[in-house]
Structure formats: C-alpha cells, structure tokens
Short mmCIF file of C-alpha atoms in Angstrom, two decimals:
data_model
loop_
_atom_site.label_atom_id
_atom_site.label_comp_id
_atom_site.label_asym_id
_atom_site.label_seq_id
_atom_site.Cartn_x
_atom_site.Cartn_y
_atom_site.Cartn_z
CA MET A 25 51.21 -35.80 -45.27
CA ASN A 26 48.73 -37.38 -42.43
CA ARG A 27 46.25 -35.37 -40.76
CA ILE A 28 48.30 -33.93 -37.67
CA THR A 29 50.99 -32.53 -39.43
CA ILE A 30 48.37 -30.23 -42.18
CA ALA A 31 47.03 -29.30 -38.72
CA LEU A 32 50.14 -28.14 -37.55
CA LEU A 33 51.05 -26.50 -40.82
CA ALA A 34 47.47 -24.77 -41.26
CA ALA A 35 47.57 -23.17 -37.32
CA LEU A 36 51.14 -22.13 -38.41
CA GLU A 37 49.84 -20.24 -41.02
CA ALA A 38 47.03 -18.94 -39.41
CA LEU A 39 49.72 -17.43 -36.56
CA ILE A 40 51.43 -16.06 -40.17
CA VAL A 41 48.70 -13.93 -41.08
CA VAL A 42 47.99 -12.82 -37.69
CA ALA A 43 51.65 -11.59 -37.33
CA VAL A 44 51.79 -9.84 -40.88
CA GLY A 45 48.02 -8.05 -39.79
CA VAL A 46 49.28 -7.03 -36.38
CA GLY A 47 53.64 -6.48 -37.79
CA ILE A 48 52.04 -3.26 -40.13
CA ALA A 49 50.96 -1.40 -37.15
CA LEU A 50 53.53 -2.97 -34.92
CA VAL A 51 56.96 -2.41 -36.56
CA PRO A 52 56.25 1.55 -37.20
CA LEU A 53 55.23 2.09 -33.92
CA THR A 54 58.19 -0.37 -32.94
CA ILE A 55 60.83 2.12 -34.53
CA LEU A 56 58.90 5.01 -33.04
CA TRP A 57 59.48 3.94 -29.57
CA GLY A 58 62.76 3.66 -30.07
CA THR A 59 63.60 6.58 -32.28
CA HIS A 60 61.67 9.38 -30.75
CA TYR A 61 60.95 7.90 -27.10
CA GLY A 62 64.22 6.78 -26.34
CA LEU A 63 62.86 3.20 -25.43
CA ALA A 64 61.70 5.60 -22.06
CA ILE A 65 58.34 4.33 -22.54
CA ASP A 66 57.13 0.68 -22.17
CA TRP A 67 57.03 -1.26 -25.24
CA PHE A 68 53.24 -2.72 -24.40
CA VAL A 69 51.78 0.54 -24.44
CA PHE A 70 53.04 0.36 -28.71
CA TRP A 71 51.90 -3.68 -28.75
CA ARG A 72 48.37 -2.34 -27.28
CA ALA A 73 48.33 0.20 -29.91
CA ALA A 74 49.00 -2.27 -32.51
CA VAL A 75 46.70 -4.67 -31.47
CA ASP A 76 43.85 -1.74 -30.73
CA VAL A 77 44.58 -0.70 -34.71
CA TRP A 78 44.67 -4.90 -35.83
CA LEU A 79 41.07 -5.10 -34.47
CA LEU A 80 40.07 -1.73 -35.71
CA GLY A 81 40.73 -2.96 -39.17
CA ASN A 82 38.75 -6.06 -38.57
CA GLY A 83 35.64 -3.75 -37.69
CA VAL A 84 35.85 -4.48 -33.63
CA ASP A 85 34.62 -1.34 -31.59
CA LEU A 86 36.78 0.26 -29.35
CA ALA A 87 35.57 1.89 -26.06
CA VAL A 88 37.74 4.86 -25.57
CA GLN A 89 38.04 7.12 -21.96
CA LEU A 90 40.33 9.68 -22.56
CA PRO A 91 41.76 11.60 -19.29
CA VAL A 92 40.92 14.84 -18.50
CA GLU A 93 44.57 15.99 -19.68
CA MET A 94 44.29 15.10 -23.03
CA SER A 95 40.42 15.82 -23.27
CA ALA A 96 41.68 19.19 -22.28
CA SER A 97 44.21 19.59 -24.99
CA LEU A 98 42.23 18.12 -27.68
CA GLY A 99 39.41 20.87 -27.57
CA LEU A 100 36.84 18.39 -29.25
CA ALA A 101 33.07 18.51 -27.63
CA GLY A 102 32.12 15.70 -26.16
CA SER A 103 35.73 13.96 -25.73
CA GLU A 104 35.47 14.11 -22.10
CA LEU A 105 32.89 11.56 -22.39
CA PRO A 106 33.35 7.95 -23.21
CA PHE A 107 32.83 7.99 -26.78
CA THR A 108 33.17 4.61 -29.31
CA LEU A 109 35.84 4.22 -31.91
CA GLY A 110 33.92 2.17 -34.41
CA ILE A 111 35.04 3.03 -38.44
CA ALA A 112 36.93 -0.29 -39.33
CA LEU A 113 40.12 0.77 -41.73
CA LEU A 114 39.20 -2.18 -44.05
CA GLY A 115 42.83 -2.62 -45.33
CA PHE A 116 43.86 -4.70 -42.67
CA ALA A 117 40.78 -6.75 -43.24
CA LEU A 118 41.01 -6.85 -47.11
CA LEU A 119 44.74 -8.16 -46.09
CA ALA A 120 43.03 -11.43 -44.34
CA VAL A 121 40.69 -11.88 -46.22
CA LEU A 122 43.50 -12.07 -49.60
CA LEU A 123 45.17 -14.63 -46.88
CA GLY A 124 42.73 -16.60 -46.06
CA VAL A 125 42.57 -17.15 -49.50
CA ARG A 126 45.63 -18.36 -49.69
CA THR A 127 45.05 -20.36 -46.55
CA GLY A 128 41.98 -22.34 -48.36
CA ARG A 129 43.44 -22.77 -51.29
CA ARG A 130 46.43 -24.53 -49.92
CA ALA A 131 43.79 -26.74 -47.35
CA ALA A 132 42.00 -27.59 -50.86
CA GLY A 133 45.38 -29.04 -52.11
CA THR A 134 45.46 -31.49 -49.38
CA GLU A 135 44.44 -34.50 -48.45
CA TYR A 136 42.19 -33.55 -45.65
CA SER A 137 40.53 -30.23 -46.74
CA LEU A 138 38.26 -29.96 -44.17
CA THR A 139 40.91 -30.55 -41.51
CA ALA A 140 43.57 -28.29 -42.10
CA ALA A 141 40.75 -25.25 -43.02
CA GLY A 142 38.80 -25.87 -39.96
CA VAL A 143 42.26 -25.95 -37.90
CA ALA A 144 43.67 -22.85 -39.67
CA VAL A 145 40.08 -20.55 -38.59
CA LEU A 146 40.52 -22.06 -34.89
CA SER A 147 43.77 -21.00 -34.38
CA TYR A 148 42.47 -17.69 -35.90
CA GLY A 149 39.92 -17.49 -33.35
CA LEU A 150 42.17 -18.14 -30.60
CA LEU A 151 44.91 -15.84 -31.05
CA ALA A 152 42.57 -13.31 -31.98
CA ALA A 153 41.08 -13.80 -28.69
CA LEU A 154 45.01 -13.75 -27.11
CA LEU A 155 45.38 -10.91 -28.62
CA THR A 156 42.01 -9.01 -27.56
CA PHE A 157 42.62 -9.51 -24.06
CA SER A 158 46.15 -8.27 -24.11
CA ALA A 159 44.76 -5.49 -25.60
CA GLY A 160 42.38 -3.44 -22.96
CA THR A 161 43.83 -0.42 -20.44
CA ALA A 162 41.88 2.40 -19.23
CA VAL A 163 41.66 4.55 -22.05
CA VAL A 164 40.80 1.63 -24.46
CA THR A 165 39.24 -1.49 -24.31
CA PRO A 166 38.38 -3.69 -27.44
CA ALA A 167 34.79 -5.40 -27.51
CA PRO A 168 35.50 -8.62 -26.13
CA VAL A 169 33.28 -10.62 -28.12
CA GLN A 170 33.61 -8.79 -31.47
CA GLY A 171 37.41 -9.20 -30.86
CA ILE A 172 36.64 -12.63 -30.72
CA LEU A 173 34.68 -13.22 -33.44
CA LEU A 174 34.52 -10.40 -36.51
CA PRO A 175 38.41 -10.41 -37.18
CA THR A 176 37.54 -14.61 -36.67
CA LEU A 177 34.68 -14.69 -39.20
CA VAL A 178 36.77 -12.08 -41.72
CA PHE A 179 39.58 -14.86 -42.16
CA ALA A 180 37.16 -17.51 -42.46
CA THR A 181 35.88 -15.71 -45.46
CA GLY A 182 38.76 -15.80 -47.31
CA VAL A 183 39.44 -19.74 -46.55
CA LEU A 184 36.26 -20.25 -48.17
CA ILE A 185 36.44 -18.05 -50.96
CA GLY A 186 39.79 -19.73 -51.52
CA LEU A 187 38.44 -23.66 -50.92
CA VAL A 188 35.04 -23.27 -53.28
CA TRP A 189 38.08 -20.90 -55.82
CA ALA A 190 40.42 -24.32 -55.76
CA ASN A 191 37.58 -26.93 -56.47
CA ARG A 192 35.88 -24.53 -58.93
CA ALA A 193 39.52 -25.08 -61.26
CA THR A 194 38.50 -28.89 -61.12
CA GLY A 195 34.85 -29.07 -61.76
CA THR A 196 33.00 -28.66 -58.48
CA LEU A 197 32.18 -25.65 -56.85
CA LEU A 198 31.83 -26.66 -53.66
CA PRO A 199 34.43 -29.61 -51.47
CA GLY A 200 33.22 -32.97 -51.67
CA TRP A 201 31.52 -32.94 -48.15
CA ALA A 202 29.57 -30.30 -49.20
CA SER A 203 28.79 -30.69 -52.80
CA ARG A 204 26.08 -33.35 -52.61
CA PRO A 205 23.53 -31.98 -50.50
CA VAL A 206 23.75 -28.55 -51.70
CA GLY A 207 23.49 -30.23 -54.74
CA ASP A 208 20.39 -32.28 -54.18
CA GLN A 209 18.96 -29.40 -52.85
CA LEU A 210 20.06 -27.02 -55.85
CA ALA A 211 18.59 -30.19 -58.14
CA ARG A 212 15.21 -29.68 -57.08
CA ILE A 213 15.09 -25.66 -58.62
CA PRO A 214 13.94 -26.00 -62.28
CA ALA A 215 16.58 -25.25 -64.42
CA GLU A 216 15.51 -21.81 -66.12
CA THR A 217 15.15 -20.76 -62.56
CA ARG A 218 18.31 -21.49 -61.45
CA SER A 219 20.12 -19.87 -64.97
CA GLN A 220 18.33 -17.31 -63.93
CA LEU A 221 19.61 -16.49 -60.52
CA VAL A 222 23.04 -17.60 -61.49
CA ALA A 223 22.51 -14.62 -63.91
CA ALA A 224 21.26 -12.32 -61.29
CA LEU A 225 24.23 -12.75 -59.08
CA ARG A 226 27.09 -12.56 -61.91
CA GLY A 227 25.55 -9.69 -63.41
CA GLY A 228 24.68 -8.06 -59.76
CA THR A 229 28.29 -8.92 -58.53
CA ALA A 230 30.71 -7.59 -61.74
CA ALA A 231 27.90 -4.12 -61.65
CA VAL A 232 29.36 -3.70 -58.16
CA ALA A 233 32.56 -4.93 -59.25
CA GLY A 234 32.50 -2.44 -62.22
CA ILE A 235 31.11 0.11 -59.74
CA MET A 236 34.34 -0.16 -57.27
CA ILE A 237 37.00 -0.45 -60.57
CA VAL A 238 35.36 3.51 -61.53
CA SER A 239 35.54 4.58 -57.89
CA GLY A 240 39.27 4.05 -56.97
CA LEU A 241 40.45 5.47 -60.24
CA ALA A 242 38.39 8.61 -59.91
CA VAL A 243 39.81 8.41 -55.61
CA PHE A 244 43.39 8.04 -57.52
CA VAL A 245 42.78 11.03 -59.76
CA SER A 246 41.54 13.18 -57.53
CA VAL A 247 44.73 12.49 -54.97
CA LEU A 248 46.54 14.01 -57.74
CA ALA A 249 44.66 16.65 -58.48
CA ASN A 250 44.78 17.77 -54.87
CA PHE A 251 48.47 16.50 -54.06
CA ALA A 252 49.87 19.86 -53.17
CA THR A 253 46.41 20.19 -50.28
CA VAL A 254 46.89 16.33 -49.08
CA ILE A 255 51.15 17.13 -48.56
CA GLY A 256 50.23 20.92 -47.04
CA LEU A 257 47.96 18.73 -44.71
CA TYR A 258 50.77 16.51 -43.69
CA GLU A 259 52.93 19.62 -43.03
CA THR A 260 50.49 20.85 -40.55
CA LEU A 261 50.18 17.81 -38.45
CA GLN A 262 54.30 18.26 -37.99
CA ALA A 263 54.36 14.32 -37.13
CA GLY A 264 58.18 13.97 -37.92
CA VAL A 265 59.40 10.95 -40.33
CA MET A 266 58.46 7.98 -38.40
CA GLY A 267 55.21 10.01 -37.28
CA GLY A 268 54.81 10.52 -40.99
CA ILE A 269 55.47 7.20 -41.88
CA ALA A 270 53.02 5.34 -39.51
CA LEU A 271 50.19 7.88 -40.47
CA THR A 272 50.90 6.81 -44.24
CA ILE A 273 50.17 3.44 -43.10
CA GLY A 274 47.20 4.02 -41.61
CA GLN A 275 45.63 6.11 -44.78
CA LEU A 276 46.73 2.95 -46.86
CA ALA A 277 44.70 1.19 -44.47
CA PHE A 278 41.83 3.36 -44.85
CA ILE A 279 41.84 3.58 -48.55
CA PRO A 280 39.28 0.85 -48.85
CA ASN A 281 37.00 3.03 -46.77
CA VAL A 282 37.71 5.64 -49.21
CA VAL A 283 36.79 3.81 -52.52
CA VAL A 284 33.65 2.72 -51.13
CA TRP A 285 32.70 6.24 -50.02
CA ALA A 286 33.38 7.54 -53.67
CA ALA A 287 31.20 4.54 -55.21
CA SER A 288 28.46 6.05 -52.42
CA TRP A 289 28.94 9.38 -54.09
CA PHE A 290 28.48 7.81 -57.58
CA VAL A 291 25.40 6.09 -56.53
CA GLY A 292 24.19 9.66 -55.23
CA PRO A 293 23.75 9.49 -51.23
CA GLY A 294 27.06 10.55 -51.14
CA ILE A 295 28.84 10.33 -47.29
CA ALA A 296 28.79 12.59 -44.11
CA LEU A 297 32.10 13.48 -42.30
CA GLY A 298 30.62 14.35 -39.05
CA ALA A 299 27.23 15.46 -37.92
CA GLY A 300 26.67 18.60 -40.33
CA ASN A 301 28.96 17.70 -42.71
CA SER A 302 28.02 15.84 -46.24
CA VAL A 303 29.92 15.30 -49.66
CA SER A 304 27.36 14.48 -52.75
CA PRO A 305 27.28 15.03 -56.12
CA LEU A 306 24.97 17.87 -55.47
CA GLY A 307 27.69 19.62 -53.29
CA THR A 308 29.71 19.30 -50.32
CA THR A 309 29.22 21.09 -46.97
CA LEU A 310 32.22 20.69 -44.71
CA GLY A 311 33.41 21.92 -41.32
CA ALA A 312 35.43 20.63 -39.50
CA VAL A 313 36.95 16.83 -40.83
CA PRO A 314 39.34 14.31 -39.30
CA GLY A 315 42.75 15.58 -39.96
CA LEU A 316 43.69 12.89 -41.89
CA PRO A 317 45.87 14.51 -44.97
CA LEU A 318 43.81 12.11 -47.20
CA LEU A 319 40.47 13.84 -46.96
CA GLY A 320 42.52 16.89 -48.83
CA ALA A 321 41.57 14.93 -52.30
CA LEU A 322 37.71 15.85 -51.31
CA PRO A 323 35.99 17.68 -53.90
CA HIS A 324 35.35 21.05 -52.39
CA GLY A 325 32.13 23.25 -53.34
CA THR A 326 29.29 22.42 -55.33
CA LEU A 327 30.21 20.36 -58.60
CA GLU A 328 28.70 21.89 -61.84
CA PHE A 329 28.46 18.73 -63.11
CA GLY A 330 28.63 16.32 -60.34
CA PHE A 331 25.50 14.80 -61.26
CA LEU A 332 26.73 12.99 -64.25
CA GLY A 333 28.37 11.05 -61.74
CA LEU A 334 24.94 9.28 -61.08
CA LEU A 335 25.48 7.86 -64.66
CA VAL A 336 28.38 5.26 -63.80
CA PRO A 337 25.88 2.44 -61.98
CA VAL A 338 23.44 3.13 -64.37
CA LEU A 339 25.81 2.33 -67.90
CA LEU A 340 27.57 -0.28 -65.56
CA GLY A 341 23.77 -1.83 -64.90
CA PHE A 342 22.89 -1.88 -68.64
CA VAL A 343 26.22 -2.94 -70.04
CA VAL A 344 26.83 -5.66 -67.73
CA ALA A 345 22.73 -6.67 -68.16
CA VAL A 346 23.53 -7.14 -71.77
CA LEU A 347 26.98 -9.16 -71.56
CA VAL A 348 25.42 -11.23 -69.24
CA ARG A 349 22.15 -12.19 -71.61
CA GLN A 350 24.21 -12.81 -74.41
CA SER A 351 26.25 -15.04 -72.52
CA VAL A 352 23.09 -16.67 -70.64
CA ASP A 353 20.98 -17.22 -74.59
CA LYS A 354 24.07 -19.78 -74.91
CA ARG A 355 22.84 -22.32 -72.42
CA ALA A 356 20.28 -24.75 -73.63
CA ASN A 357 18.66 -23.76 -70.13
CA ALA A 358 18.32 -19.92 -70.84
CA PRO A 359 15.53 -18.76 -69.32
CA HIS A 360 13.30 -16.83 -71.91
CA GLY A 361 10.10 -14.53 -71.86
CA THR A 362 10.37 -10.33 -71.25
CA ALA A 363 8.57 -11.28 -67.93
CA ARG A 364 12.14 -13.65 -66.67
CA MET A 365 13.99 -11.47 -68.40
CA LEU A 366 12.80 -8.17 -66.50
CA VAL A 367 12.87 -10.17 -63.28
CA THR A 368 16.35 -10.84 -64.18
CA GLY A 369 17.21 -7.69 -64.49
CA ALA A 370 15.64 -6.19 -61.33
CA LEU A 371 17.10 -9.14 -59.22
CA MET A 372 20.92 -7.46 -60.42
CA GLY A 373 19.81 -4.81 -58.72
CA VAL A 374 18.91 -6.56 -55.98
CA VAL A 375 22.39 -8.13 -55.61
CA ALA A 376 24.15 -5.32 -56.60
CA GLY A 377 22.20 -3.54 -53.33
CA ILE A 378 22.80 -5.64 -51.01
CA LEU A 379 26.27 -5.99 -51.83
CA LEU A 380 27.05 -2.12 -52.02
CA GLY A 381 25.26 -1.15 -49.07
CA LEU A 382 26.98 -4.23 -46.57
CA LEU A 383 30.45 -2.73 -48.22
CA ALA A 384 28.80 1.06 -47.11
CA TRP A 385 28.09 -0.65 -43.92
CA TRP A 386 31.34 -1.80 -43.17
CA SER A 387 33.25 1.56 -44.37
CA ALA A 388 30.97 3.35 -41.82
CA GLY A 389 31.60 4.05 -38.27
CA ALA A 390 32.37 6.25 -35.31
CA MET A 391 35.74 8.20 -35.98
CA GLY A 392 35.62 10.33 -32.81
CA PRO A 393 33.67 12.01 -29.86
CA GLY A 394 30.33 14.17 -30.45
CA ARG A 395 29.56 14.81 -34.09
CA LEU A 396 32.75 12.47 -35.39
CA ALA A 397 29.88 9.62 -34.39
CA GLU A 398 28.51 9.71 -37.76
CA VAL A 399 30.94 9.15 -40.46
CA GLY A 400 30.86 7.77 -43.94
CA PRO A 401 27.71 6.77 -46.41
CA ASN A 402 24.13 6.13 -45.00
CA PRO A 403 24.05 2.00 -46.08
CA LEU A 404 20.23 2.00 -45.97
CA LEU A 405 20.37 4.76 -48.52
CA VAL A 406 23.22 3.19 -50.38
CA GLY A 407 21.61 0.10 -50.70
CA ALA A 408 18.26 1.28 -51.61
CA LEU A 409 19.76 3.73 -54.75
CA THR A 410 21.90 0.91 -56.09
CA THR A 411 18.78 -1.14 -56.28
CA LEU A 412 16.80 1.44 -58.16
CA GLU A 413 19.52 2.65 -60.63
CA VAL A 414 21.17 -0.87 -60.91
CA GLY A 415 18.16 -2.69 -61.74
CA VAL A 416 16.10 -0.36 -64.08
CA ALA A 417 19.52 -0.51 -66.29
CA ALA A 418 19.49 -4.18 -65.79
CA ALA A 419 15.90 -4.69 -66.88
CA LEU A 420 16.33 -3.07 -69.75
CA GLY A 421 20.17 -4.21 -70.73
CA MET A 422 18.49 -7.55 -70.82
CA LEU A 423 15.70 -6.65 -73.02
CA VAL A 424 17.81 -5.13 -75.74
CA GLY A 425 21.02 -7.61 -75.32
CA GLY A 426 18.55 -10.21 -76.42
CA ARG A 427 17.53 -8.00 -79.35
CA ARG A 428 21.30 -7.71 -79.96
CA ALA A 429 21.60 -11.55 -80.10
CA ARG A 430 18.69 -12.72 -82.15
CA SER A 431 19.22 -9.79 -85.00
CA THR A 432 23.01 -10.76 -85.34
CA GLY A 433 22.12 -14.89 -85.34
CA SER A 434 19.50 -13.58 -88.59
CA GLY A 435 22.35 -11.56 -90.12
CA ALA A 436 24.50 -14.48 -89.35
CA GLU A 437 21.83 -17.22 -90.90
CA GLU A 438 21.25 -14.83 -94.31
CA LEU A 439 24.96 -14.18 -95.01
CA SER A 440 24.71 -18.21 -95.04
CA THR A 441 21.66 -18.32 -97.38
CA LYS A 442 23.33 -16.01 -99.44
CA ARG A 443 26.48 -18.74 -99.89
#
C-alpha cells in the first residue's frame, strides 16, 4: 500500500477507537432516551452526557454549576456553588491504551510506520477537540485544553507501546528512525550500569504488576463477600432496568480505580472517600460516601489483622529481586559487588514508587462538591511508602538471590566432580 492509503486507514482506526469509547456510554443512554423518556428530550443532551463521561474517563476535569432546584433537591453541602468533577474513570483510559497498542502494532507492520502512527494520533487529537467543543453546556463544561491533550496523550501512549512491542519481536526495541540516536546515547553508558538500570526497571515494574494482581484479586474477593450489600445499594437507588445497566457500565469503568485503591491500601496509606473519611489497614472511618453500589465492598470497622496487608509489597519486592538477580547473574555484563546490588534494589523501589504513585494520582480526584472534593489515595504518600517497602525488600532480595545462585553453582560443580 502507498503512503496515502496507509494514512487514511490509520485515521479510520483512530475514528473507530473514539467511536468505541464514546459508544460505551452513548448506547445505554440512547436506549434510556427511547424507553424511559419516550424520545421527548433532545437527544443531544444524552450525546453531551456520553462525551462528558468519555472525557472524564480520559482524565479531563469537568466544571459543574448545578441549577438551584437541582442543588436543593440533592442536599449536598456546597452543591449550590461551582465545583469540579476530576476523578477519571480509568476503564475508558485503559481501553484507549489497549486499542492504541493495537494501532501501534499495526502501524509497525506497514512500510510507513511513522506516518501511520503520526496520522492516527493526530486524527485522534482532532476528534477529541471536536468532541470537547460539542459537549459544553451551562451545567457541565469540560476543560478545553485538557479535552484536546489528555485523550490524545492516553491514545499516543498506547500507540508508542504498540510500536515498541512490535519492533521488539524483530529484535529492536525502537523503530528504525529512533534506534540509531537512542542507541548512540546508550552506548556511552558503561555496560554494567546499563545492566543495573535494566534490572531496576524490570524489577520495579514487575513488583508493581504483582501488587496490582494481588489488589485485583482482593477486590474480586471483597465484592463476592459483600455481594448482598452491593445488591442492597442497587435496590436503594431504584434506577430501573436501563438506569441499572448504565450504572453498571459506569462502575465497570471505575473498577481500575478501585484496584489502584486496593494497592494503596496494601502499601499503607489507604484512601480517602471525602474529607474526614478514610479506609486503611489500621481501620475504616466512613461517614456519608458516594452512592455507588461498588463501594459497598469496602472493608468496615477495624480489621484485626489488617496490618498483614503491608507484607504484600514487601514480599513481592523481595521475591522479584531474587528472580531478577538470578537472571542478571547469567549475563556477561552483570553488575558485581554488594554495593551495586543494594543500589539496584533501591532503584527497584524508586521505579515501583514512581509507577504506583502515578497510578494513585490518576485514580484520585474530585467526585463532587464539598467533602467529596477529596477522593482516592494520596499519591505522594503512596509513592514514598512503596519506594521504602519495595526498595528495602528488593535490596535484601538482590543479596539473597546472589548467594542462592552461588550455592546452586557450587553444588553443581561438586556433583560433576564426584561423577
């Protein structure tokens, strides 16, 4: 295919990704428009609502000014004043990243990979701009600059991951246009230092992945254990069939946030659900919370053995470091020395702290007026404690992993000598 055809296909793929994201919210709202409201309301009200949900899912802040009548009926302190909705429904962002990875891998398989990737990202940005300017009303107004940039950056991240992933299969981590300058810069770094940095990146990322997997399992178990409470909250809301479906879709998009919150709980700081409310291993203090049935799975009261959750990042940091050390020792340019191993373990903690701190930051935000302006984990505290817990455990794991490898090697030599 020629360059123009590839560019057009890339633009079409960006359009499909945007349509999927907006359609997840728009389809149930459109059905609700027809079944519950009998087509009596302007459909563009539901279009704007769907676009607002999509933008919120990509991290865009929404400025809200409720009418006086609606504010009075809600009875929320501060709802009569302008407030911000800023908590991202990370399910939408995760979907955009995954579809972006698919786009990047397809672009890498073409003759003009840079053109395909660039056109896809630019088209996505143009569509995001059009959607942002179509969504503003007197009640809800998305931040225009964020509405253009943030969805585009989310999608571009996925495209970049897809490009790197596809090129890795061919033996290079970067596309040809970028591999030479990056390779020249990396060649200036000593081989042992490069190996040390790669080990830290791998170990820190693996530790965070392990924490997220354990957190996801914990959320699943908690939902099952509190299923009756969750269903009771559904019944209390009396949303109807289509309202319940729309609410369920919204909560599915919110599950990645809850998983990150569970990770913050394991690390120690826990989360805030409004000013004065907290959920942590040391206990749960809750007043009025957002009326989401999914939040019925939160732990209640003081957990007698809640502090044991703090062992999760410590154990994962230790185990990952042991495995990384054994892998590193097999390489010719492996770093040597106790000091280097300790530094590598500490760097694993830094990588893990940065990654989990960023996830905590993206999962938190304002969920409403007044007290609800503070919802989610404290990213700085999560990042700092993750760095400490994973870093110390990983430093010990790097030392223990080396001893284990040496003992295994000496045992093999003794066995071969006896033979």
